[in-house]
């Protein structure tokens, strides 16, 4: 790749300023009040793709937020890379915990990012990472080095489970047809030790409503004699794990892909210090499913977590009340083999069976998605490996992630191509949290590494053809 470092150093400041402009727009998909900003961001991204030299720019409408399309097709006989990313972001709440405002991007140095990091909602997830791809293409087109065809699919609903994207891609199979899908929306081990994400967990997400009496009651008159839905909900939730922290839902583990001893040994080689992990989170001790390591628990084992629980009186002071209703949001992270619809059904059946007659329980399914694995012998993985080997001192380690990008498993079904997860974020970048940030080192390293992926993917693809 001729002159990539020169190109980056010539345009460093402009790249960063352009990213800052993108980060200023609060494109929060969870809150419909931000619909104008969502549309503005789609527009902004499409302009950036046009300025980078892409063609056939389209802002395609879906049932929900629009998808930005762009391409640069140089030769139908060459392979096509589809770049996927998302321009929507999580809400900034709780905003009072941000040191600088979420939508006023600020550069600050940190211990892990001594060269500086950009603090803003979406800095790492995923505007900063998605924008690296636009700049990498700008470089390849400007220097006449684009070795293959490229298409972009930048969506605006990832953070709410991509509800409109599934039907959308099924209707646009030809437009997005590709030989490999490239995504930067995950992380790596550290700036010294790159890793390529080789797996994502699936997801089944449900919301629970427990109703006791038909109105809030005086807890003195009625407490002890009428079921309190919050007490009952807590008891039911407590029954979802046993003393070994296994999930108790009958059939939950039936289809779980169990790692071989060889795979477990391989995984255990990744650099990981339990002490540092606990220290970073300020916890005395880790927790989890018996007989599995922290790395296994957080990537290749399925989990069940309460994400939110509410009901009754939570205002100032003490109000004596026996509430009529209690609610919870529960997510289950799934691994290869598990089907989200089946798991949602198993959860629902078991959870309903735990309910005493004194309450009514409703389980409402939200979004879901299957887990994904990138084969290590695929052309795309090989190309990514060589790309990192080119730009980092250490060669990359394959590592499954515990997070989810639900649309990815559908990509492989619809397009019959593999997804390569070249993420440059760090676990400490606080995505979805206050003070989300993205290292400037990571931003520029991504722009430097991505062009090599195109080069090696095209080379290996042509050799195999
Ligand atoms: N980019 C993340 C997923 C991610 C981050 C995967 C880091 C691996 C490492 C994505 O935007 C995300 O937040 N996904 C959600 C699921 C979605 C349905 C809201 C998640 O994993 O919770
Ligand atoms: Mn993301
Ligand atoms: Mn996210």
CSV table of N, CA and C and ligand atoms in Angstrom, one decimal, residues 86 88 124-126 158-159 185-186 404-405 431-432, ligand 2:
chain,number,residue,atom,x,y,z
A,86,UNK,N,-22.8,1.4,11.5
A,86,UNK,CA,-24.1,2.1,11.9
A,86,UNK,C,-23.8,3.5,12.4
A,88,UNK,N,-26.2,5.3,14.0
A,88,UNK,CA,-27.0,5.6,15.2
A,88,UNK,C,-26.2,5.4,16.4
A,124,UNK,N,-16.6,5.6,19.6
A,124,UNK,CA,-16.1,4.3,19.3
A,124,UNK,C,-17.2,3.5,18.7
A,125,UNK,N,-18.4,3.6,19.2
A,125,UNK,CA,-19.5,2.8,18.8
A,125,UNK,C,-20.6,3.6,18.1
A,126,UNK,N,-20.6,3.8,16.8
A,126,UNK,CA,-19.7,3.2,15.9
A,126,UNK,C,-19.2,4.3,14.9
A,158,UNK,N,-29.0,0.0,14.5
A,158,UNK,CA,-28.3,-1.1,15.1
A,158,UNK,C,-28.5,-1.1,16.6
A,159,UNK,N,-28.5,0.1,17.2
A,159,UNK,CA,-28.6,0.1,18.7
A,159,UNK,C,-30.0,-0.2,19.2
A,185,UNK,N,-16.8,-2.6,14.3
A,185,UNK,CA,-17.8,-2.3,15.4
A,185,UNK,C,-17.6,-3.1,16.6
A,186,UNK,N,-16.3,-3.6,16.8
A,186,UNK,CA,-16.0,-4.4,17.9
A,186,UNK,C,-14.7,-3.9,18.5
A,404,UNK,N,-23.0,-8.4,20.7
A,404,UNK,CA,-23.9,-8.8,19.6
A,404,UNK,C,-24.0,-7.8,18.5
A,405,UNK,N,-24.0,-8.2,17.3
A,405,UNK,CA,-24.5,-7.3,16.2
A,405,UNK,C,-25.5,-8.2,15.5
A,431,UNK,N,-18.0,2.2,25.8
A,431,UNK,CA,-19.2,2.3,24.9
A,431,UNK,C,-20.4,2.0,25.7
A,432,UNK,N,-21.5,2.7,25.3
A,432,UNK,CA,-22.8,2.7,25.9
A,432,UNK,C,-22.8,3.4,27.3
B,2,LIG,MN1,-21.9,-0.8,17.5
